Amino acid sequence: MRKIFFTILFVCACLVANAQGKFTTPVEEPQTQNEKPRRGLFDRDKTPIDKKYLAGACPEVEGKIVWQKYFDAGDMTAKEIYDVMLGFLQKMSKGEKQTEKSRVAAINEEEHQIGARFVEKLVFQNTSLVLDQAEFAYHLLVYCIDGRCEVVMKNMSYIYEADRSGGGQFPAEDMLSDDVALNKKKDGFRVGGIKKFRMKTIDRKDEIFAQIARTLKQAQKADSQE
């Protein structure tokens, strides 16, 4: 009888403890397919960085960051390329993000050369609560010869938070160069706030060059159909 009594007592104790959750095995809530695991407060973003933003992405000539690219123009003459590029730059200077300072500043029809200065809004973040942007200034120089043209992007600078402490005007070399923007291994960014300048500026350069390539390709197609 005593053995039966203690057995009944133990079973009752277990039932009470289970009711209070003491012996309940915790069950993790299943994550949905799109749900990402929470990151710690000081965890760093482990997302791989596109190599186009890393070492060599911002080449320097005599200490200044300069991008240059040659564009094929098929059978077009230097004069035809010049006319197409002049129209492209004039239209670009009136774009949505351009300021009143953007303009085609110099033309040399005889040598088929064009110089334009742009001052536009470079937007880093635009939400209902935050508008983070800089005023981005640069020159585009175009040199046309039969069959191709060279485009040079140089003399870049930013005006960022000029009305706040730490803000002001910054040359591109202080924001984009490998030594300033990248870590010692050149496989990632330095901890700080200039990562966005390098990435957004490279994206903008790529966008402009892609637009030029499309414009010249369309001009070649139109010329061949005449």
PDB file of C-alpha atoms in Angstrom:
ATOM      1  CA  MET A   1       0.000   0.000   0.000  1.00  0.00           C
ATOM      2  CA  ARG A   2       2.812   2.377   0.874  1.00  0.00           C
ATOM      3  CA  LYS A   3       4.419   1.804  -2.554  1.00  0.00           C
ATOM      4  CA  ILE A   4       1.117   2.470  -4.316  1.00  0.00           C
ATOM      5  CA  PHE A   5       0.621   5.619  -2.237  1.00  0.00           C
ATOM      6  CA  PHE A   6       3.989   7.107  -3.196  1.00  0.00           C
ATOM      7  CA  THR A   7       3.426   6.185  -6.838  1.00  0.00           C
ATOM      8  CA  ILE A   8       0.091   8.032  -6.847  1.00  0.00           C
ATOM      9  CA  LEU A   9       1.698  11.006  -5.054  1.00  0.00           C
ATOM     10  CA  PHE A  10       4.513  11.223  -7.648  1.00  0.00           C
ATOM     11  CA  VAL A  11       2.076  11.098 -10.556  1.00  0.00           C
ATOM     12  CA  CYS A  12       0.001  13.884  -9.010  1.00  0.00           C
ATOM     13  CA  ALA A  13       3.093  16.027  -8.494  1.00  0.00           C
ATOM     14  CA  CYS A  14       4.075  15.577 -12.119  1.00  0.00           C
ATOM     15  CA  LEU A  15       0.631  16.559 -13.312  1.00  0.00           C
ATOM     16  CA  VAL A  16       0.678  19.736 -11.199  1.00  0.00           C
ATOM     17  CA  ALA A  17       4.171  20.700 -12.403  1.00  0.00           C
ATOM     18  CA  ASN A  18       3.205  20.132 -16.025  1.00  0.00           C
ATOM     19  CA  ALA A  19       0.153  22.327 -15.572  1.00  0.00           C
ATOM     20  CA  GLN A  20       2.414  25.122 -14.307  1.00  0.00           C
ATOM     21  CA  GLY A  21       4.676  24.767 -17.363  1.00  0.00           C
ATOM     22  CA  LYS A  22       7.743  23.589 -15.437  1.00  0.00           C
ATOM     23  CA  PHE A  23       8.247  20.448 -17.481  1.00  0.00           C
ATOM     24  CA  THR A  24       6.906  21.757 -20.788  1.00  0.00           C
ATOM     25  CA  THR A  25       9.413  21.486 -23.628  1.00  0.00           C
ATOM     26  CA  PRO A  26       9.722  24.915 -25.316  1.00  0.00           C
ATOM     27  CA  VAL A  27       8.518  24.913 -28.893  1.00  0.00           C
ATOM     28  CA  GLU A  28      10.080  27.381 -31.343  1.00  0.00           C
ATOM     29  CA  GLU A  29       7.630  29.203 -33.528  1.00  0.00           C
ATOM     30  CA  PRO A  30       8.240  28.279 -37.155  1.00  0.00           C
ATOM     31  CA  GLN A  31       9.700  31.049 -39.320  1.00  0.00           C
ATOM     32  CA  THR A  32       7.871  31.968 -42.431  1.00  0.00           C
ATOM     33  CA  GLN A  33       9.750  31.621 -45.680  1.00  0.00           C
ATOM     34  CA  ASN A  34      10.330  35.385 -45.994  1.00  0.00           C
ATOM     35  CA  GLU A  35      11.136  36.020 -42.349  1.00  0.00           C
ATOM     36  CA  LYS A  36      14.787  36.778 -41.649  1.00  0.00           C
ATOM     37  CA  PRO A  37      16.478  35.896 -38.354  1.00  0.00           C
ATOM     38  CA  ARG A  38      16.902  38.801 -36.006  1.00  0.00           C
ATOM     39  CA  ARG A  39      20.343  40.347 -35.852  1.00  0.00           C
ATOM     40  CA  GLY A  40      22.060  41.538 -32.719  1.00  0.00           C
ATOM     41  CA  LEU A  41      22.287  45.242 -32.031  1.00  0.00           C
ATOM     42  CA  PHE A  42      25.941  45.431 -33.082  1.00  0.00           C
ATOM     43  CA  ASP A  43      25.938  42.766 -35.801  1.00  0.00           C
ATOM     44  CA  ARG A  44      27.388  43.949 -39.088  1.00  0.00           C
ATOM     45  CA  ASP A  45      25.757  43.410 -42.432  1.00  0.00           C
ATOM     46  CA  LYS A  46      27.211  40.232 -43.912  1.00  0.00           C
ATOM     47  CA  THR A  47      25.721  40.824 -47.372  1.00  0.00           C
ATOM     48  CA  PRO A  48      28.418  40.288 -50.035  1.00  0.00           C
ATOM     49  CA  ILE A  49      29.615  43.524 -51.649  1.00  0.00           C
ATOM     50  CA  ASP A  50      29.534  43.801 -55.428  1.00  0.00           C
ATOM     51  CA  LYS A  51      33.120  43.961 -56.675  1.00  0.00           C
ATOM     52  CA  LYS A  52      32.273  46.948 -58.853  1.00  0.00           C
ATOM     53  CA  TYR A  53      32.391  49.084 -55.674  1.00  0.00           C
ATOM     54  CA  LEU A  54      35.725  47.770 -54.397  1.00  0.00           C
ATOM     55  CA  ALA A  55      39.403  48.239 -55.273  1.00  0.00           C
ATOM     56  CA  GLY A  56      40.064  50.104 -58.506  1.00  0.00           C
ATOM     57  CA  ALA A  57      36.483  51.262 -58.969  1.00  0.00           C
ATOM     58  CA  CYS A  58      37.483  54.916 -58.574  1.00  0.00           C
ATOM     59  CA  PRO A  59      40.692  55.365 -60.625  1.00  0.00           C
ATOM     60  CA  GLU A  60      42.871  58.402 -59.981  1.00  0.00           C
ATOM     61  CA  VAL A  61      44.833  60.525 -62.426  1.00  0.00           C
ATOM     62  CA  GLU A  62      47.363  62.850 -60.787  1.00  0.00           C
ATOM     63  CA  GLY A  63      45.533  62.507 -57.494  1.00  0.00           C
ATOM     64  CA  LYS A  64      42.086  63.202 -58.920  1.00  0.00           C
ATOM     65  CA  ILE A  65      39.322  60.677 -59.489  1.00  0.00           C
ATOM     66  CA  VAL A  66      38.603  60.437 -63.210  1.00  0.00           C
ATOM     67  CA  TRP A  67      36.370  58.086 -65.154  1.00  0.00           C
ATOM     68  CA  GLN A  68      36.773  57.804 -68.912  1.00  0.00           C
ATOM     69  CA  LYS A  69      35.146  55.530 -71.433  1.00  0.00           C
ATOM     70  CA  TYR A  70      35.217  55.080 -75.200  1.00  0.00           C
ATOM     71  CA  PHE A  71      31.944  54.504 -77.034  1.00  0.00           C
ATOM     72  CA  ASP A  72      31.715  52.882 -80.438  1.00  0.00           C
ATOM     73  CA  ALA A  73      29.613  54.786 -82.972  1.00  0.00           C
ATOM     74  CA  GLY A  74      29.882  52.552 -86.005  1.00  0.00           C
ATOM     75  CA  ASP A  75      30.036  54.439 -89.296  1.00  0.00           C
ATOM     76  CA  MET A  76      28.997  57.798 -87.840  1.00  0.00           C
ATOM     77  CA  THR A  77      31.237  60.770 -88.572  1.00  0.00           C
ATOM     78  CA  ALA A  78      32.746  62.963 -85.872  1.00  0.00           C
ATOM     79  CA  LYS A  79      30.228  65.706 -86.764  1.00  0.00           C
ATOM     80  CA  GLU A  80      27.284  63.324 -86.487  1.00  0.00           C
ATOM     81  CA  ILE A  81      28.468  62.023 -83.109  1.00  0.00           C
ATOM     82  CA  TYR A  82      29.056  65.587 -81.942  1.00  0.00           C
ATOM     83  CA  ASP A  83      25.492  66.595 -82.844  1.00  0.00           C
ATOM     84  CA  VAL A  84      24.022  63.560 -81.069  1.00  0.00           C
ATOM     85  CA  MET A  85      26.081  64.106 -77.921  1.00  0.00           C
ATOM     86  CA  LEU A  86      25.355  67.833 -77.831  1.00  0.00           C
ATOM     87  CA  GLY A  87      21.636  67.102 -77.905  1.00  0.00           C
ATOM     88  CA  PHE A  88      22.046  64.418 -75.232  1.00  0.00           C
ATOM     89  CA  LEU A  89      23.913  66.719 -72.839  1.00  0.00           C
ATOM     90  CA  GLN A  90      21.503  69.607 -73.365  1.00  0.00           C
ATOM     91  CA  LYS A  91      18.563  67.333 -72.581  1.00  0.00           C
ATOM     92  CA  MET A  92      20.360  65.848 -69.581  1.00  0.00           C
ATOM     93  CA  SER A  93      20.990  69.312 -68.123  1.00  0.00           C
ATOM     94  CA  LYS A  94      17.221  69.820 -67.923  1.00  0.00           C
ATOM     95  CA  GLY A  95      16.592  66.545 -66.093  1.00  0.00           C
ATOM     96  CA  GLU A  96      14.429  66.187 -63.018  1.00  0.00           C
ATOM     97  CA  LYS A  97      17.284  66.003 -60.500  1.00  0.00           C
ATOM     98  CA  GLN A  98      19.387  68.740 -62.107  1.00  0.00           C
ATOM     99  CA  THR A  99      19.697  72.226 -60.635  1.00  0.00           C
ATOM    100  CA  GLU A 100      19.745  75.545 -62.455  1.00  0.00           C
ATOM    101  CA  LYS A 101      23.560  75.349 -62.389  1.00  0.00           C
ATOM    102  CA  SER A 102      23.620  72.443 -64.846  1.00  0.00           C
ATOM    103  CA  ARG A 103      24.466  73.470 -68.400  1.00  0.00           C
ATOM    104  CA  VAL A 104      26.544  72.805 -71.504  1.00  0.00           C
ATOM    105  CA  ALA A 105      29.381  75.160 -70.733  1.00  0.00           C
ATOM    106  CA  ALA A 106      31.685  74.952 -73.763  1.00  0.00           C
ATOM    107  CA  ILE A 107      31.484  73.698 -77.319  1.00  0.00           C
ATOM    108  CA  ASN A 108      34.049  73.446 -80.079  1.00  0.00           C
ATOM    109  CA  GLU A 109      32.235  72.465 -83.239  1.00  0.00           C
ATOM    110  CA  GLU A 110      35.370  72.550 -85.334  1.00  0.00           C
ATOM    111  CA  GLU A 111      37.216  70.077 -83.063  1.00  0.00           C
ATOM    112  CA  HIS A 112      33.987  68.237 -82.163  1.00  0.00           C
ATOM    113  CA  GLN A 113      34.457  68.699 -78.439  1.00  0.00           C
ATOM    114  CA  ILE A 114      31.893  69.493 -75.734  1.00  0.00           C
ATOM    115  CA  GLY A 115      32.243  70.441 -72.071  1.00  0.00           C
ATOM    116  CA  ALA A 116      29.287  70.338 -69.679  1.00  0.00           C
ATOM    117  CA  ARG A 117      28.943  70.972 -65.952  1.00  0.00           C
ATOM    118  CA  PHE A 118      26.248  69.287 -63.912  1.00  0.00           C
ATOM    119  CA  VAL A 119      25.049  70.024 -60.397  1.00  0.00           C
ATOM    120  CA  GLU A 120      22.361  67.561 -59.391  1.00  0.00           C
ATOM    121  CA  LYS A 121      20.719  65.912 -56.405  1.00  0.00           C
ATOM    122  CA  LEU A 122      22.308  62.619 -55.396  1.00  0.00           C
ATOM    123  CA  VAL A 123      19.707  60.856 -53.266  1.00  0.00           C
ATOM    124  CA  PHE A 124      20.847  58.315 -50.674  1.00  0.00           C
ATOM    125  CA  GLN A 125      17.497  57.703 -48.981  1.00  0.00           C
ATOM    126  CA  ASN A 126      14.035  59.063 -49.632  1.00  0.00           C
ATOM    127  CA  THR A 127      11.171  57.959 -47.392  1.00  0.00           C
ATOM    128  CA  SER A 128       8.174  59.624 -45.802  1.00  0.00           C
ATOM    129  CA  LEU A 129      10.342  60.396 -42.763  1.00  0.00           C
ATOM    130  CA  VAL A 130      13.839  60.836 -44.176  1.00  0.00           C
ATOM    131  CA  LEU A 131      15.322  62.641 -47.166  1.00  0.00           C
ATOM    132  CA  ASP A 132      19.075  62.106 -47.231  1.00  0.00           C
ATOM    133  CA  GLN A 133      20.800  63.654 -50.247  1.00  0.00           C
ATOM    134  CA  ALA A 134      23.797  65.639 -51.403  1.00  0.00           C
ATOM    135  CA  GLU A 135      24.390  68.181 -54.122  1.00  0.00           C
ATOM    136  CA  PHE A 136      26.704  66.457 -56.581  1.00  0.00           C
ATOM    137  CA  ALA A 137      28.777  68.495 -59.048  1.00  0.00           C
ATOM    138  CA  TYR A 138      30.890  67.144 -61.911  1.00  0.00           C
ATOM    139  CA  HIS A 139      32.137  67.801 -65.451  1.00  0.00           C
ATOM    140  CA  LEU A 140      31.484  65.701 -68.532  1.00  0.00           C
ATOM    141  CA  LEU A 141      33.933  66.203 -71.405  1.00  0.00           C
ATOM    142  CA  VAL A 142      33.208  64.687 -74.819  1.00  0.00           C
ATOM    143  CA  TYR A 143      35.742  64.210 -77.620  1.00  0.00           C
ATOM    144  CA  CYS A 144      34.356  62.971 -80.941  1.00  0.00           C
ATOM    145  CA  ILE A 145      36.181  61.406 -83.874  1.00  0.00           C
ATOM    146  CA  ASP A 146      34.922  59.327 -86.778  1.00  0.00           C
ATOM    147  CA  GLY A 147      33.430  56.108 -85.453  1.00  0.00           C
ATOM    148  CA  ARG A 148      33.665  56.761 -81.721  1.00  0.00           C
ATOM    149  CA  CYS A 149      33.768  59.256 -78.900  1.00  0.00           C
ATOM    150  CA  GLU A 150      35.509  59.511 -75.546  1.00  0.00           C
ATOM    151  CA  VAL A 151      33.613  60.685 -72.464  1.00  0.00           C
ATOM    152  CA  VAL A 152      35.452  61.845 -69.351  1.00  0.00           C
ATOM    153  CA  MET A 153      33.808  62.409 -65.960  1.00  0.00           C
ATOM    154  CA  LYS A 154      35.942  64.484 -63.578  1.00  0.00           C
ATOM    155  CA  ASN A 155      36.127  67.442 -61.157  1.00  0.00           C
ATOM    156  CA  MET A 156      33.594  65.858 -58.807  1.00  0.00           C
ATOM    157  CA  SER A 157      32.534  67.318 -55.459  1.00  0.00           C
ATOM    158  CA  TYR A 158      29.653  67.242 -52.991  1.00  0.00           C
ATOM    159  CA  ILE A 159      27.795  69.675 -50.789  1.00  0.00           C
ATOM    160  CA  TYR A 160      26.310  67.727 -47.888  1.00  0.00           C
ATOM    161  CA  GLU A 161      24.468  69.045 -44.821  1.00  0.00           C
ATOM    162  CA  ALA A 162      26.141  72.427 -45.189  1.00  0.00           C
ATOM    163  CA  ASP A 163      23.927  73.897 -42.456  1.00  0.00           C
ATOM    164  CA  ARG A 164      24.954  71.297 -39.858  1.00  0.00           C
ATOM    165  CA  SER A 165      28.112  70.666 -37.872  1.00  0.00           C
ATOM    166  CA  GLY A 166      30.465  68.429 -39.828  1.00  0.00           C
ATOM    167  CA  GLY A 167      28.777  69.203 -43.122  1.00  0.00           C
ATOM    168  CA  GLY A 168      30.008  71.338 -45.993  1.00  0.00           C
ATOM    169  CA  GLN A 169      31.674  70.900 -49.364  1.00  0.00           C
ATOM    170  CA  PHE A 170      33.858  67.861 -50.010  1.00  0.00           C
ATOM    171  CA  PRO A 171      35.991  66.925 -53.032  1.00  0.00           C
ATOM    172  CA  ALA A 172      35.334  63.453 -54.423  1.00  0.00           C
ATOM    173  CA  GLU A 173      38.842  62.320 -53.478  1.00  0.00           C
ATOM    174  CA  ASP A 174      37.968  62.736 -49.772  1.00  0.00           C
ATOM    175  CA  MET A 175      34.897  60.532 -50.155  1.00  0.00           C
ATOM    176  CA  LEU A 176      35.554  57.981 -52.899  1.00  0.00           C
ATOM    177  CA  SER A 177      39.235  57.028 -53.072  1.00  0.00           C
ATOM    178  CA  ASP A 178      40.249  53.474 -52.150  1.00  0.00           C
ATOM    179  CA  ASP A 179      42.416  54.599 -49.226  1.00  0.00           C
ATOM    180  CA  VAL A 180      39.582  56.600 -47.702  1.00  0.00           C
ATOM    181  CA  ALA A 181      36.540  54.439 -48.412  1.00  0.00           C
ATOM    182  CA  LEU A 182      37.868  50.864 -48.206  1.00  0.00           C
ATOM    183  CA  ASN A 183      39.393  48.762 -45.440  1.00  0.00           C
ATOM    184  CA  LYS A 184      43.038  47.674 -45.411  1.00  0.00           C
ATOM    185  CA  LYS A 185      42.326  44.473 -47.362  1.00  0.00           C
ATOM    186  CA  LYS A 186      40.316  46.444 -49.939  1.00  0.00           C
ATOM    187  CA  ASP A 187      37.577  43.821 -49.776  1.00  0.00           C
ATOM    188  CA  GLY A 188      35.051  45.910 -47.874  1.00  0.00           C
ATOM    189  CA  PHE A 189      34.218  49.393 -46.636  1.00  0.00           C
ATOM    190  CA  ARG A 190      35.639  51.232 -43.676  1.00  0.00           C
ATOM    191  CA  VAL A 191      33.260  51.686 -40.760  1.00  0.00           C
ATOM    192  CA  GLY A 192      31.733  55.128 -41.220  1.00  0.00           C
ATOM    193  CA  GLY A 193      29.247  57.098 -43.228  1.00  0.00           C
ATOM    194  CA  ILE A 194      30.929  57.531 -46.634  1.00  0.00           C
ATOM    195  CA  LYS A 195      30.039  54.116 -48.073  1.00  0.00           C
ATOM    196  CA  LYS A 196      26.878  55.608 -49.546  1.00  0.00           C
ATOM    197  CA  PHE A 197      28.835  58.281 -51.426  1.00  0.00           C
ATOM    198  CA  ARG A 198      31.050  55.761 -53.207  1.00  0.00           C
ATOM    199  CA  MET A 199      28.229  53.373 -54.071  1.00  0.00           C
ATOM    200  CA  LYS A 200      25.740  55.999 -55.244  1.00  0.00           C
ATOM    201  CA  THR A 201      28.348  57.899 -57.267  1.00  0.00           C
ATOM    202  CA  ILE A 202      29.526  54.747 -59.029  1.00  0.00           C
ATOM    203  CA  ASP A 203      25.887  53.859 -59.737  1.00  0.00           C
ATOM    204  CA  ARG A 204      25.293  57.321 -61.173  1.00  0.00           C
ATOM    205  CA  LYS A 205      28.395  57.096 -63.371  1.00  0.00           C
ATOM    206  CA  ASP A 206      27.255  53.709 -64.669  1.00  0.00           C
ATOM    207  CA  GLU A 207      23.797  55.124 -65.362  1.00  0.00           C
ATOM    208  CA  ILE A 208      25.162  58.066 -67.367  1.00  0.00           C
ATOM    209  CA  PHE A 209      27.510  55.892 -69.431  1.00  0.00           C
ATOM    210  CA  ALA A 210      24.709  53.404 -70.116  1.00  0.00           C
ATOM    211  CA  GLN A 211      22.462  56.245 -71.323  1.00  0.00           C
ATOM    212  CA  ILE A 212      25.210  57.482 -73.656  1.00  0.00           C
ATOM    213  CA  ALA A 213      25.713  53.985 -75.083  1.00  0.00           C
ATOM    214  CA  ARG A 214      21.967  53.629 -75.743  1.00  0.00           C
ATOM    215  CA  THR A 215      21.759  57.081 -77.314  1.00  0.00           C
ATOM    216  CA  LEU A 216      24.606  56.368 -79.742  1.00  0.00           C
ATOM    217  CA  LYS A 217      23.207  52.943 -80.577  1.00  0.00           C
ATOM    218  CA  GLN A 218      19.806  54.453 -81.380  1.00  0.00           C
ATOM    219  CA  ALA A 219      21.493  57.112 -83.523  1.00  0.00           C
ATOM    220  CA  GLN A 220      23.396  54.448 -85.467  1.00  0.00           C
ATOM    221  CA  LYS A 221      20.196  52.499 -86.056  1.00  0.00           C
ATOM    222  CA  ALA A 222      18.362  55.590 -87.249  1.00  0.00           C
ATOM    223  CA  ASP A 223      21.273  56.526 -89.507  1.00  0.00           C
ATOM    224  CA  SER A 224      21.358  53.079 -91.126  1.00  0.00           C
ATOM    225  CA  GLN A 225      17.633  53.221 -91.920  1.00  0.00           C
ATOM    226  CA  GLU A 226      17.897  56.492 -93.816  1.00  0.00           C
TER     227      GLU A 226
END
